[in-house]
Amino acid sequence: MATGSNSVKRSLFGRFAEKTTQYSGSTPVFVGAVALVLVWAMLGPVFKYSENWQLVINTGTTIITFLMVFLIQRAQNKDSLVLHLKLNELLAATKGASNRLINAQDFSEEEIHLIHQFYCLLAEKAKQDNDLGETHSVEEAEDNHHEKLAAHRD
């Protein structure tokens, strides 16, 4: 964690970014943007649809879009991290849940694909189970499946 004046600057920027993101997604801002575009369109005949008239809307929307992309991405990163933390807490607190999935967002694509294959196997085992409410870890499902096969053979 940062300390001192650097922390205050981040905190100020964080608050600014959060308020700006919330405000920019509000109904009044949307209505204002629509009104601005309508005013610009109505001024077209006055300026004879000139290149300067077109340049005004193109430049304005480009600048706003450029800045908003970064604010939206910042908000998305924060929301994603908070969601991961909440899921990690649920995994850590739930008895029987596999702790190997804590911080799964940091896994490589190969690791994610491997775990996905395990859960596909679990889904297949669940389809073979008559009790749809029964839940298992991958290991439990594998053990139960082998026990069922052994019992069925006998």
Coordinates of C-alpha atoms in Angstrom, one line a residue:
M1 CA 0.0 0.0 0.0
A2 CA 1.1 3.5 -0.7
T3 CA 1.7 5.9 2.1
G4 CA 2.0 9.7 2.6
S5 CA 1.0 12.2 -0.1
N6 CA 1.0 9.6 -2.8
S7 CA -1.8 7.8 -1.1
V8 CA -3.8 11.1 -0.8
K9 CA -3.3 11.7 -4.6
R10 CA -4.5 8.2 -5.4
S11 CA -7.5 8.6 -3.1
L12 CA -8.4 11.9 -4.7
F13 CA -8.1 10.5 -8.2
G14 CA -10.0 7.4 -7.1
R15 CA -12.8 9.5 -5.8
F16 CA -12.8 11.7 -8.9
A17 CA -12.8 8.6 -11.2
E18 CA -15.6 6.9 -9.3
K19 CA -17.8 10.1 -9.2
T20 CA -17.1 10.8 -12.9
T21 CA -18.0 7.2 -13.9
Q22 CA -21.2 7.3 -11.8
Y23 CA -22.2 10.7 -13.2
S24 CA -21.4 9.9 -16.8
G25 CA -23.7 6.8 -16.6
S26 CA -26.7 8.8 -15.3
T27 CA -29.9 9.7 -17.1
P28 CA -29.3 13.5 -17.1
V29 CA -25.9 13.0 -18.8
F30 CA -27.4 10.8 -21.5
V31 CA -30.3 13.3 -22.1
G32 CA -27.7 16.1 -22.3
A33 CA -25.6 14.1 -24.8
V34 CA -28.7 13.5 -26.9
A35 CA -29.6 17.2 -26.7
L36 CA -26.1 18.2 -27.7
V37 CA -26.3 16.0 -30.8
L38 CA -29.7 17.3 -31.7
V39 CA -28.4 20.9 -31.4
W40 CA -25.4 20.1 -33.5
A41 CA -27.6 18.4 -36.2
M42 CA -30.0 21.4 -36.2
L43 CA -27.0 23.7 -36.7
G44 CA -26.0 21.8 -39.8
P45 CA -28.0 23.9 -42.3
V46 CA -26.8 27.1 -40.6
F47 CA -23.1 26.1 -41.2
K48 CA -24.0 24.5 -44.6
Y49 CA -22.9 21.1 -43.4
S50 CA -19.3 22.3 -43.6
E51 CA -16.2 20.4 -42.7
N52 CA -15.8 22.5 -39.6
W53 CA -19.4 21.6 -38.6
Q54 CA -18.5 17.9 -38.9
L55 CA -15.1 18.4 -37.2
V56 CA -16.8 19.8 -34.1
I57 CA -18.8 16.6 -33.4
N58 CA -16.0 14.3 -34.5
T59 CA -13.4 15.9 -32.3
G60 CA -15.7 16.2 -29.3
T61 CA -16.9 12.6 -29.4
T62 CA -13.4 11.3 -30.0
I63 CA -11.9 13.1 -27.0
I64 CA -14.8 12.1 -24.7
T65 CA -14.6 8.5 -25.9
F66 CA -10.9 8.4 -25.4
L67 CA -11.1 9.6 -21.8
M68 CA -14.1 7.5 -21.0
V69 CA -12.5 4.3 -22.1
F70 CA -9.9 4.6 -19.4
L71 CA -12.4 5.5 -16.7
I72 CA -14.6 2.6 -17.6
Q73 CA -11.7 0.2 -17.7
R74 CA -10.6 1.4 -14.3
A75 CA -14.1 0.9 -12.9
Q76 CA -14.2 -2.6 -14.5
N77 CA -10.8 -3.6 -13.1
K78 CA -12.0 -2.5 -9.6
D79 CA -15.3 -4.4 -9.9
S80 CA -13.6 -7.5 -11.2
L81 CA -11.1 -7.5 -8.4
V82 CA -13.9 -7.1 -5.8
L83 CA -15.8 -9.9 -7.4
H84 CA -12.7 -12.2 -7.3
L85 CA -12.2 -11.3 -3.6
K86 CA -15.8 -12.1 -2.8
L87 CA -15.6 -15.4 -4.6
N88 CA -12.3 -16.2 -2.9
E89 CA -14.0 -15.6 0.5
L90 CA -16.9 -17.9 -0.4
L91 CA -14.5 -20.6 -1.5
A92 CA -12.3 -20.2 1.6
A93 CA -15.3 -20.3 3.9
T94 CA -17.3 -23.1 2.3
K95 CA -16.5 -26.5 3.8
G96 CA -15.9 -29.0 1.0
A97 CA -15.1 -26.4 -1.6
S98 CA -11.9 -26.8 -3.4
N99 CA -9.4 -24.1 -2.3
R100 CA -7.4 -24.7 -5.5
L101 CA -9.8 -22.2 -7.2
I102 CA -8.8 -19.3 -4.9
N103 CA -7.2 -16.7 -7.1
A104 CA -8.1 -18.6 -10.3
Q105 CA -7.9 -15.3 -12.2
D106 CA -4.1 -15.6 -11.9
F107 CA -4.0 -19.0 -13.5
S108 CA -2.4 -19.5 -16.9
E109 CA -4.8 -20.4 -19.8
E110 CA -3.5 -23.9 -19.7
E111 CA -4.3 -24.3 -16.0
I112 CA -7.8 -22.8 -16.6
H113 CA -8.3 -25.2 -19.5
L114 CA -7.2 -28.2 -17.3
I115 CA -9.6 -27.2 -14.4
H116 CA -12.4 -26.7 -17.0
Q117 CA -11.8 -30.3 -18.2
F118 CA -12.1 -31.5 -14.5
Y119 CA -15.5 -29.6 -14.2
C120 CA -16.7 -31.1 -17.5
L121 CA -15.9 -34.5 -16.0
L122 CA -17.8 -33.5 -12.9
A123 CA -20.8 -32.4 -15.0
E124 CA -20.7 -35.8 -16.8
K125 CA -20.6 -37.6 -13.5
A126 CA -23.6 -35.5 -12.2
K127 CA -25.6 -36.5 -15.3
Q128 CA -25.1 -40.1 -14.5
D129 CA -26.2 -39.6 -10.9
N130 CA -29.9 -39.9 -10.2
D131 CA -29.8 -37.4 -7.4
L132 CA -29.6 -34.0 -9.0
G133 CA -29.2 -32.3 -5.6
E134 CA -26.0 -34.2 -4.8
T135 CA -22.8 -32.2 -5.1
H136 CA -19.3 -33.4 -5.2
S137 CA -15.8 -32.3 -5.7
V138 CA -14.1 -33.7 -8.7
E139 CA -12.3 -36.2 -6.5
E140 CA -15.5 -37.2 -4.7
A141 CA -17.3 -37.6 -8.0
E142 CA -14.6 -39.8 -9.3
D143 CA -14.6 -42.0 -6.2
N144 CA -18.4 -42.2 -6.2
H145 CA -18.4 -43.1 -9.9
H146 CA -16.0 -45.9 -9.3
E147 CA -18.0 -47.2 -6.3
K148 CA -21.2 -47.1 -8.3
L149 CA -19.5 -49.0 -11.2
A150 CA -18.1 -51.6 -8.7
A151 CA -21.5 -52.0 -7.1
H152 CA -23.2 -52.3 -10.5
R153 CA -20.9 -55.1 -11.6
D154 CA -21.6 -57.1 -8.4

